[in-house]
mmCIF file of C-alpha atoms and ligand atoms in Angstrom:
data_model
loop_
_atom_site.group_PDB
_atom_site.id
_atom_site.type_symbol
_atom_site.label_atom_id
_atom_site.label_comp_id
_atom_site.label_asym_id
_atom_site.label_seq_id
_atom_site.Cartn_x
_atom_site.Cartn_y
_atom_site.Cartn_z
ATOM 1 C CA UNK Y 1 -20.999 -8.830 -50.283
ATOM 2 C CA UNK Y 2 -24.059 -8.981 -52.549
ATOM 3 C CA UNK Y 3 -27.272 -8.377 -51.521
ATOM 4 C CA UNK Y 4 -29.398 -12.198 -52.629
ATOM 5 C CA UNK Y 5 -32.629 -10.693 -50.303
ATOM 6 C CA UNK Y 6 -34.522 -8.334 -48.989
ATOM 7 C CA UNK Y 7 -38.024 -9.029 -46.439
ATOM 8 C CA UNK Y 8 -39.809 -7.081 -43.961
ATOM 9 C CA UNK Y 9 -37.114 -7.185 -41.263
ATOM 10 C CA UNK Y 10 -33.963 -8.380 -42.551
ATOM 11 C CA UNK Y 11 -31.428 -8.582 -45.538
ATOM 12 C CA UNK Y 12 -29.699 -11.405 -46.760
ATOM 13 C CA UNK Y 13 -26.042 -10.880 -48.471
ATOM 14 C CA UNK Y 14 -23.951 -13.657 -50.067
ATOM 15 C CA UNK Y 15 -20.193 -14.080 -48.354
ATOM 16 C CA UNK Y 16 -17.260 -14.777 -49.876
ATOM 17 C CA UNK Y 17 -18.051 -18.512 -48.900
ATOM 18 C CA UNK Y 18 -20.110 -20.059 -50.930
ATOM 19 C CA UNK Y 19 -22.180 -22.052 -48.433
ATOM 20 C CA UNK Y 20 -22.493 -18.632 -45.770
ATOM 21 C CA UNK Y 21 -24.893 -15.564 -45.806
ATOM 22 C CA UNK Y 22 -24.749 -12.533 -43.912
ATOM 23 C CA UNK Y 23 -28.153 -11.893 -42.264
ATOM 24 C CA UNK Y 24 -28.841 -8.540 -41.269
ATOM 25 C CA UNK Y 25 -31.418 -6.797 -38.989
ATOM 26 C CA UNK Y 26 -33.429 -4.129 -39.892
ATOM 27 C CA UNK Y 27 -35.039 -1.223 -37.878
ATOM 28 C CA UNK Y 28 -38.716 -1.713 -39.848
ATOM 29 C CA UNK Y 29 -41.687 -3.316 -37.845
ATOM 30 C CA UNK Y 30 -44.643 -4.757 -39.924
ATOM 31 C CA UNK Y 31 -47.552 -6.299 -38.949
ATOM 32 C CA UNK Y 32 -51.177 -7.582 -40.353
ATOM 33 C CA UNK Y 33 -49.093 -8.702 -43.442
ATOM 34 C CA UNK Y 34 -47.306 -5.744 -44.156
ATOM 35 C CA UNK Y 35 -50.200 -3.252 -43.785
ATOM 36 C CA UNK Y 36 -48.886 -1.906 -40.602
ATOM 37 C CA UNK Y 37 -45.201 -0.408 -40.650
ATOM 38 C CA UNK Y 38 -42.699 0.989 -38.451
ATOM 39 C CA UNK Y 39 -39.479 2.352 -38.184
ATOM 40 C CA UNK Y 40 -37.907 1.386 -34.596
ATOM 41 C CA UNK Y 41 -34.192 2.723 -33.680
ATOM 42 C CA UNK Y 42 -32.232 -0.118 -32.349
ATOM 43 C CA UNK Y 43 -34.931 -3.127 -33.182
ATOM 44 C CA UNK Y 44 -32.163 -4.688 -35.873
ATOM 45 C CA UNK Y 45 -29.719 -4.837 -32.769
ATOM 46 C CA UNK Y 46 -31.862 -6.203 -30.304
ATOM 47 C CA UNK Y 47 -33.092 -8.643 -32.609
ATOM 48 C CA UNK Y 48 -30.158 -9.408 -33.508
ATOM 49 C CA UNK Y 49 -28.493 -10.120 -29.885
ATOM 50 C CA UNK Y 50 -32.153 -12.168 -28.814
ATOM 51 C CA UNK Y 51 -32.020 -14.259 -31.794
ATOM 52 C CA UNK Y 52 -27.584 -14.843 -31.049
ATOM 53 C CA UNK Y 53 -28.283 -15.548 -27.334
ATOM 54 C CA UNK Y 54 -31.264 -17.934 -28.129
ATOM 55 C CA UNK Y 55 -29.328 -19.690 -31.164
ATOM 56 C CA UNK Y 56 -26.582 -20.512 -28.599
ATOM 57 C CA UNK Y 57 -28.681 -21.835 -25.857
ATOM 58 C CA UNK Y 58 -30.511 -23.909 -28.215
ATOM 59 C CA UNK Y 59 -27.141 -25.211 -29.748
ATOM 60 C CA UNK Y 60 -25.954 -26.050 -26.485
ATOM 61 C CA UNK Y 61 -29.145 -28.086 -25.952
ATOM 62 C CA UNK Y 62 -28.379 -29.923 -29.393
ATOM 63 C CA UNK Y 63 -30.903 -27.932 -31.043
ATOM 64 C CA UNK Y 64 -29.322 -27.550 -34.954
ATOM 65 C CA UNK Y 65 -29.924 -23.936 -36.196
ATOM 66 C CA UNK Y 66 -28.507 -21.576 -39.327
ATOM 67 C CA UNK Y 67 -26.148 -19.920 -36.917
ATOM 68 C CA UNK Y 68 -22.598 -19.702 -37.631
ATOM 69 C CA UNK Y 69 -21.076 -16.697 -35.395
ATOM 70 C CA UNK Y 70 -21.332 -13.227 -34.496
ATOM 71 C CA UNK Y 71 -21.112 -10.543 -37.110
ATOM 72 C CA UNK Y 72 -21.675 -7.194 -35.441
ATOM 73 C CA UNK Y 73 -24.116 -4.856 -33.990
ATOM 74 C CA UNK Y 74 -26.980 -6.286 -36.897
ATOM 75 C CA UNK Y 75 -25.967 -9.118 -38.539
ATOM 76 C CA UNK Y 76 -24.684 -12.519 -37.977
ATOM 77 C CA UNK Y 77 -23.469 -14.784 -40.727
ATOM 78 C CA UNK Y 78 -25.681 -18.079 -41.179
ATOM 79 C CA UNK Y 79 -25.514 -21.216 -42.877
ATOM 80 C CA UNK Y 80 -26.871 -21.136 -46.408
ATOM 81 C CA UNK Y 81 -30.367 -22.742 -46.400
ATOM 82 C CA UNK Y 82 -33.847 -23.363 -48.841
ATOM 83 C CA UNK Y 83 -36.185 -22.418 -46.452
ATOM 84 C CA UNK Y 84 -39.287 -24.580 -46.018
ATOM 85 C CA UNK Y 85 -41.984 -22.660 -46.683
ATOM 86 C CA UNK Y 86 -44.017 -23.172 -43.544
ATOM 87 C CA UNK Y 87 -44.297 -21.250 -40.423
ATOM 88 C CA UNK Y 88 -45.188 -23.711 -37.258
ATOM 89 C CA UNK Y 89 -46.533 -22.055 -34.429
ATOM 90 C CA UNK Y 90 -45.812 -23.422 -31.055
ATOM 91 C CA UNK Y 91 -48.743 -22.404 -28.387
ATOM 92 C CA UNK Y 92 -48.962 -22.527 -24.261
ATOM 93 C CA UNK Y 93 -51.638 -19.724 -23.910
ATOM 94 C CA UNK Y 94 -54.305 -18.591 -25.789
ATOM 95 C CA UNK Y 95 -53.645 -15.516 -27.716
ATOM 96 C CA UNK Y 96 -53.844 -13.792 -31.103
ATOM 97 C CA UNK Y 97 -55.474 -15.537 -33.702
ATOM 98 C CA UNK Y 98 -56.190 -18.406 -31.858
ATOM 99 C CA UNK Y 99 -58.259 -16.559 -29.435
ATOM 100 C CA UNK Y 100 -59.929 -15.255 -32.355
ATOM 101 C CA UNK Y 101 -60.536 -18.689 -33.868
ATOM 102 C CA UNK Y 102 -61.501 -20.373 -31.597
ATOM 103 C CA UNK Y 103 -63.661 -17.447 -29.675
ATOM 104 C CA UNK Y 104 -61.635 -17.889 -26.235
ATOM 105 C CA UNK Y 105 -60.476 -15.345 -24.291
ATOM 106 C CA UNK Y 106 -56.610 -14.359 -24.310
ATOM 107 C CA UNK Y 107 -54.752 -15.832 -21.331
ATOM 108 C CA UNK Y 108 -56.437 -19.542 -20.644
ATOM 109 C CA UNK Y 109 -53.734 -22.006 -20.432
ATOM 110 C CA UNK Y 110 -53.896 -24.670 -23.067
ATOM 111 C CA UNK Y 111 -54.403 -28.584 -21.836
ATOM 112 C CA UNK Y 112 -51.201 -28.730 -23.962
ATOM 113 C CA UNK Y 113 -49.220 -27.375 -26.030
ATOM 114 C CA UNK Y 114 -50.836 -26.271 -29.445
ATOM 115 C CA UNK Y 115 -49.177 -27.226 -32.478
ATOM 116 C CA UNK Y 116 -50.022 -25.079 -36.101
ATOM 117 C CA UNK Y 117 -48.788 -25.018 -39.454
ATOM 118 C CA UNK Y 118 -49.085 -21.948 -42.181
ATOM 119 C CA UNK Y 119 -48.237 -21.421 -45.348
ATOM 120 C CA UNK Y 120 -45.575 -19.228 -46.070
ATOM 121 C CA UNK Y 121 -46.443 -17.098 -48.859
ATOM 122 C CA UNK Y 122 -46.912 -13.296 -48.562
ATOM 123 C CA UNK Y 123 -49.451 -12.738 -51.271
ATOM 124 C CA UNK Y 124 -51.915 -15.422 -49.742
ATOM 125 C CA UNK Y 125 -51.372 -13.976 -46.110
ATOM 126 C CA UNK Y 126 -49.515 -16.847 -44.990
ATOM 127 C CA UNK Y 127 -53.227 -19.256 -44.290
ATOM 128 C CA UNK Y 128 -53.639 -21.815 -41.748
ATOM 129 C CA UNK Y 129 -52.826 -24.801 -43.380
ATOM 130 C CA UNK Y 130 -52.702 -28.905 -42.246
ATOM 131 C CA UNK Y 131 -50.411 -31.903 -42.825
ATOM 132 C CA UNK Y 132 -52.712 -32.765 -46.229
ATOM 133 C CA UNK Y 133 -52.331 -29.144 -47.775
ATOM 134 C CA UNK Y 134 -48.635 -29.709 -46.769
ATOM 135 C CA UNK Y 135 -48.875 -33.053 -48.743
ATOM 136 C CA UNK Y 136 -50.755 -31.333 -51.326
ATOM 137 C CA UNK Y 137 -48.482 -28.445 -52.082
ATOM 138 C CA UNK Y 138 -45.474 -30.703 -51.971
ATOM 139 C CA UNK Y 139 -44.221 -28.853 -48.933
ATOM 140 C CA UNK Y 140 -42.187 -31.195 -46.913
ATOM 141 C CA UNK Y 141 -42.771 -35.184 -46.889
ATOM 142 C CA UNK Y 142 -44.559 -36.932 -44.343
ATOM 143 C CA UNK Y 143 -41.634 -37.727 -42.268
ATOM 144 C CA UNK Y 144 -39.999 -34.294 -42.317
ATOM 145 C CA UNK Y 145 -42.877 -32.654 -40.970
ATOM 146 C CA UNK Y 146 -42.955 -34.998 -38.284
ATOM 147 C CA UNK Y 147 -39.190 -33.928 -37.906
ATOM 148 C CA UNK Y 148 -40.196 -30.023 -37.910
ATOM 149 C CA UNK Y 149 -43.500 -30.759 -35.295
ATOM 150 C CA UNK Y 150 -40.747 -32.790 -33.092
ATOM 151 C CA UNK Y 151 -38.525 -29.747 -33.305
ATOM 152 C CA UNK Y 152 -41.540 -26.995 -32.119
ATOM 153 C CA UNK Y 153 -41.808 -28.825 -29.133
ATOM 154 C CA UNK Y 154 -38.441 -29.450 -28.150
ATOM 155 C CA UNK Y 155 -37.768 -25.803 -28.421
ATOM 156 C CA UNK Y 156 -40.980 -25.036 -26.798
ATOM 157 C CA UNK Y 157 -39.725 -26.891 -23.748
ATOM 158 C CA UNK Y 158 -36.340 -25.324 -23.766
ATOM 159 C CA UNK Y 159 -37.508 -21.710 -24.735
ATOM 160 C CA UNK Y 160 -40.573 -22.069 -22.494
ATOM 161 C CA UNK Y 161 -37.588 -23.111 -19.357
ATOM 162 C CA UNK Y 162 -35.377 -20.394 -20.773
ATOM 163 C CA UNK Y 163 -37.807 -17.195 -20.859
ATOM 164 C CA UNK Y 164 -39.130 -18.548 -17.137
ATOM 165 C CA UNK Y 165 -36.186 -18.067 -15.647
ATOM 166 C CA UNK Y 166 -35.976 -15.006 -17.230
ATOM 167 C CA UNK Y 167 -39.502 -13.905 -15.534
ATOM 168 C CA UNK Y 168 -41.196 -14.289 -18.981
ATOM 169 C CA UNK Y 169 -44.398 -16.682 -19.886
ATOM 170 C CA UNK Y 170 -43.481 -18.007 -23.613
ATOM 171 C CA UNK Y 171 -47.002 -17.621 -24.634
ATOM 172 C CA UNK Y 172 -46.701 -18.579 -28.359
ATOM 173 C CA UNK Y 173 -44.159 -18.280 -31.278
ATOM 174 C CA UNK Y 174 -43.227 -19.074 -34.936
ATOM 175 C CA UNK Y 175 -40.463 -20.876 -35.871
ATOM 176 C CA UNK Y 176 -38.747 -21.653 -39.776
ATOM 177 C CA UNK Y 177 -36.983 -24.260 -41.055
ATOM 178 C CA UNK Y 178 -34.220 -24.680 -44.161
ATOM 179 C CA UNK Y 179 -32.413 -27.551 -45.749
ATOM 180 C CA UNK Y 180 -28.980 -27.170 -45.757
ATOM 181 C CA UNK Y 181 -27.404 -26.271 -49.369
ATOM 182 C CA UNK Y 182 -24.796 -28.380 -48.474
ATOM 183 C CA UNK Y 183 -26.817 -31.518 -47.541
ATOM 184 C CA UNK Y 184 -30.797 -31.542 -48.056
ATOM 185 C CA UNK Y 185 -31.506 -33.740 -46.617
ATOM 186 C CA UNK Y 186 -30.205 -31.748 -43.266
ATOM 187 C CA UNK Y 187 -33.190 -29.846 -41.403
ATOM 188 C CA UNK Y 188 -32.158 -26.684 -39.272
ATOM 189 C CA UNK Y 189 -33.903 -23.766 -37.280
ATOM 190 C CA UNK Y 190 -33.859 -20.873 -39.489
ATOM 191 C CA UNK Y 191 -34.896 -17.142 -39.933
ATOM 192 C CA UNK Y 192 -35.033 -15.490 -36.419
ATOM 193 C CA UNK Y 193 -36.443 -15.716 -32.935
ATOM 194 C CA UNK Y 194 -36.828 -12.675 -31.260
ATOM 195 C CA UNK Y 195 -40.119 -10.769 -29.861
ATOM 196 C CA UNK Y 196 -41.172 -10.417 -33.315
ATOM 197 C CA UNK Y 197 -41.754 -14.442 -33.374
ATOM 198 C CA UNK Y 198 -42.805 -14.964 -30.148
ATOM 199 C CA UNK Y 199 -45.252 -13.794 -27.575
ATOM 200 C CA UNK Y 200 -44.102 -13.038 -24.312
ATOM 201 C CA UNK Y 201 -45.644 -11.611 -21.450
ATOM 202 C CA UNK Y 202 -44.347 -10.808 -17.761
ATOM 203 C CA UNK Y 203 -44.606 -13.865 -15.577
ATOM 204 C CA UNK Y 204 -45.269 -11.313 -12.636
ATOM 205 C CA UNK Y 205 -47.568 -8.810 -13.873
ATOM 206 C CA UNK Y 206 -48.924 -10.646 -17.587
ATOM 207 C CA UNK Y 207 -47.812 -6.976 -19.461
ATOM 208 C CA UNK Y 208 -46.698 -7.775 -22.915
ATOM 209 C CA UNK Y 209 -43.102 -7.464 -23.719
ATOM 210 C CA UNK Y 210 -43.317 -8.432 -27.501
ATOM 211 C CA UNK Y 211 -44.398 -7.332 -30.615
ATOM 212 C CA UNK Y 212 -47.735 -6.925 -29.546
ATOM 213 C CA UNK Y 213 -46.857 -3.437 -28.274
ATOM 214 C CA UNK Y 214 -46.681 -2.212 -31.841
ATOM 215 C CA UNK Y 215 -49.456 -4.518 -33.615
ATOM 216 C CA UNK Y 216 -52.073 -3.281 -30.511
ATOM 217 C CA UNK Y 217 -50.396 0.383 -30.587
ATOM 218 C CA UNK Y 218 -49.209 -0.238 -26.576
ATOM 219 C CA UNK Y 219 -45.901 1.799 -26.908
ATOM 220 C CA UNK Y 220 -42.787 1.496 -25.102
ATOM 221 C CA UNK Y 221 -41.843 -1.334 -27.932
ATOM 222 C CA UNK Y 222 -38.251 -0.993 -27.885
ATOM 223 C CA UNK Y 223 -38.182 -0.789 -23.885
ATOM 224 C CA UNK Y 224 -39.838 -4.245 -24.030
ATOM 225 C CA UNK Y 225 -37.524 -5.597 -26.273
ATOM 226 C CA UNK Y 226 -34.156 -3.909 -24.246
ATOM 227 C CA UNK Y 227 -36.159 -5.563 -21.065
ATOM 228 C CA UNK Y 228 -36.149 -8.742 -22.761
ATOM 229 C CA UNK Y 229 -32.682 -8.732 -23.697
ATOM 230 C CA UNK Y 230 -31.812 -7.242 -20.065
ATOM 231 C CA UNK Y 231 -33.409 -10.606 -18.901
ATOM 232 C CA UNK Y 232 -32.090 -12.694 -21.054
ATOM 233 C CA UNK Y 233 -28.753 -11.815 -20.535
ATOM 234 C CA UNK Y 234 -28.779 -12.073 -17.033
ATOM 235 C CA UNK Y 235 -30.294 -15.855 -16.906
ATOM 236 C CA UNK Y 236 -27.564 -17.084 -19.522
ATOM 237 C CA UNK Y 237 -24.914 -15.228 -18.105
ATOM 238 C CA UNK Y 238 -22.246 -17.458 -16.528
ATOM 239 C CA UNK Y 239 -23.322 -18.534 -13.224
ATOM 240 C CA UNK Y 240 -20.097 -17.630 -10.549
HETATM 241 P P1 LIG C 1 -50.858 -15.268 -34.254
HETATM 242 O O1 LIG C 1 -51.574 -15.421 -32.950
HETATM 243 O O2 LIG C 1 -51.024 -13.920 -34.869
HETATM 244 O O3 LIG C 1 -51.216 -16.370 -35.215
HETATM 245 O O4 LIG C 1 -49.293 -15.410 -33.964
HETATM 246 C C1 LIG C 1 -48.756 -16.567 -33.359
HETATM 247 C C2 LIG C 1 -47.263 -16.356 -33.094
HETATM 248 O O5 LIG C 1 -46.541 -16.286 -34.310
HETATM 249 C C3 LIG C 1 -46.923 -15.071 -32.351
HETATM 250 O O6 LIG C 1 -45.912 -15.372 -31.395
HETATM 251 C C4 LIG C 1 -46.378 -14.159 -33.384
HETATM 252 C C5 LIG C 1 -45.796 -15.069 -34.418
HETATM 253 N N1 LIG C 1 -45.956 -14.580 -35.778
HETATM 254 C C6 LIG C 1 -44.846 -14.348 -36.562
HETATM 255 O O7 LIG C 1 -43.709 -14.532 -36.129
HETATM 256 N N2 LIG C 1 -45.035 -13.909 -37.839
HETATM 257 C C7 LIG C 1 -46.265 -13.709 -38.375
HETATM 258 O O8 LIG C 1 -46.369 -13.313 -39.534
HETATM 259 C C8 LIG C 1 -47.414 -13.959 -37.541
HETATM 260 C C9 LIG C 1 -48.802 -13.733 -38.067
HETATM 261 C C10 LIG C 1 -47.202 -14.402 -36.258
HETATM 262 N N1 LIG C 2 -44.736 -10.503 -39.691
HETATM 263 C C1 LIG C 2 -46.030 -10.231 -40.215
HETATM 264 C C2 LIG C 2 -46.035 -8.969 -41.064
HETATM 265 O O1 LIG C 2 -45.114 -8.349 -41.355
HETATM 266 C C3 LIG C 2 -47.149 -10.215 -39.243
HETATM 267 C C4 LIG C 2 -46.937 -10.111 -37.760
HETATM 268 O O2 LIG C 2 -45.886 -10.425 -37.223
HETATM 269 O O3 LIG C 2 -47.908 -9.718 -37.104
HETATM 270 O O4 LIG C 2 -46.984 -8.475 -41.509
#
């Protein structure tokens, strides 16, 4: 194995097939862009098993992803990709930046959900972007970023169904996209999903279980994310 990459929370490694990576899953948190950073035993393994159990759910709903299988306590071997560089945000409930943006207090529930693009690129701080600087910048065509908007809220549905039964509101998340290196013209969920990519909150009591415990300095991060996982588990698990 040769390491190709290395970002803020994982590490790519070629395989000895040419058209698989190994992705693992780091312990490091960052947030605000890398300005904030964190060391958190066992975040690469929960990661890990949220972003295996939600690959296979969303599979099973005909949901195409990167995921290929299982490889460990960190890592799981993935389908060799160009990722698009463009985050899309899916949103139910005002939080974050949007509450920011648009001066709104966090919680309301949007009329629908909120559909937003950025541009992925680290030394620009990933901006808010729209279908014409997507045009612009070459990004994706027309019809493949319908394709990726289509795919935000079909996962939105099924993740928002998914986390509820799990006693979790899916407030918000960020999803990535690649072309398949062995067909382009192929579109697939990449990267992760985990509660580093998505805000979730307690259906009961509206506590945060996500990465918002570390950006807003709540503690008890990694409990949230075991709690998640805990959840998780149990909704998916086969039904006797
Ligand atoms: P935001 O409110 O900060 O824009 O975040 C919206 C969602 O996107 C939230 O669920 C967290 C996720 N996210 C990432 O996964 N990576 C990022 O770099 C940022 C800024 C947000
Ligand atoms: N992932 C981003 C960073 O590392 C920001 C975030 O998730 O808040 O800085």
């Amino acid at each position: 194995m040769t390491p190709l990459y290395e970002g803020k929370a994982k590490r790519l490694f070629t395989t000895d097939h040419p058209d698989e990576l190994l992705m693992e899953f780091k312990d490091s948190a960052t947030a605000f862009n890398g300005a904030k950073k964190a060391e958190f035993e066992n975040k690469g393994r929960f990661n890990k098993a949220l972003t295996v159990l939600i690959y296979r759910a969303l599979e099973a709903r005909g949901v195409p992803t990167h995921f290929v299988r299982d490889a460990g306590d960190i890592a799981i071997i993935v389908k060799k990709v160009s990722i698009i560089p463009i985050e899309l945000v899916v949103r139910n409930v005002v939080a974050g930046s949007l509450a920011k943006r648009l001066g709104r207090p966090e919680g309301g529930k949007l009329r629908q959900p909120l559909v937003e693009l950025y541009f992925k690129d680290d030394a620009l701080g990933d901006p808010m972007i729209n279908d014409e600087h997507v045009r612009e910048l070459g990004l994706a065509s027309p019809e493949e970023l319908g394709r990726l908007k289509q795919f935000g809220l079909r996962v939105n549905d099924l993740l928002g169904d998914l986390f509820a039964g799990a006693g979790l509101t899916l407030v918000d998340f960020k999803l990535e996209f690649g072309r398949l290196a062995t067909d382009p013209s192929t579109v697939v969920l990449a990267d992760e999903i985990s509660p580093d990519t998505c805000r979730l909150w307690d259906a009961q009591t509206g506590e945060k279980m996500d990465k918002d415990r570390f950006r807003r300095d709540l503690g008890g991060v990694m409990e949230s994310y075991a709690e998640v996982l805990r959840r998780l588990e149990k909704e998916l698990a086969p039904k006797s």
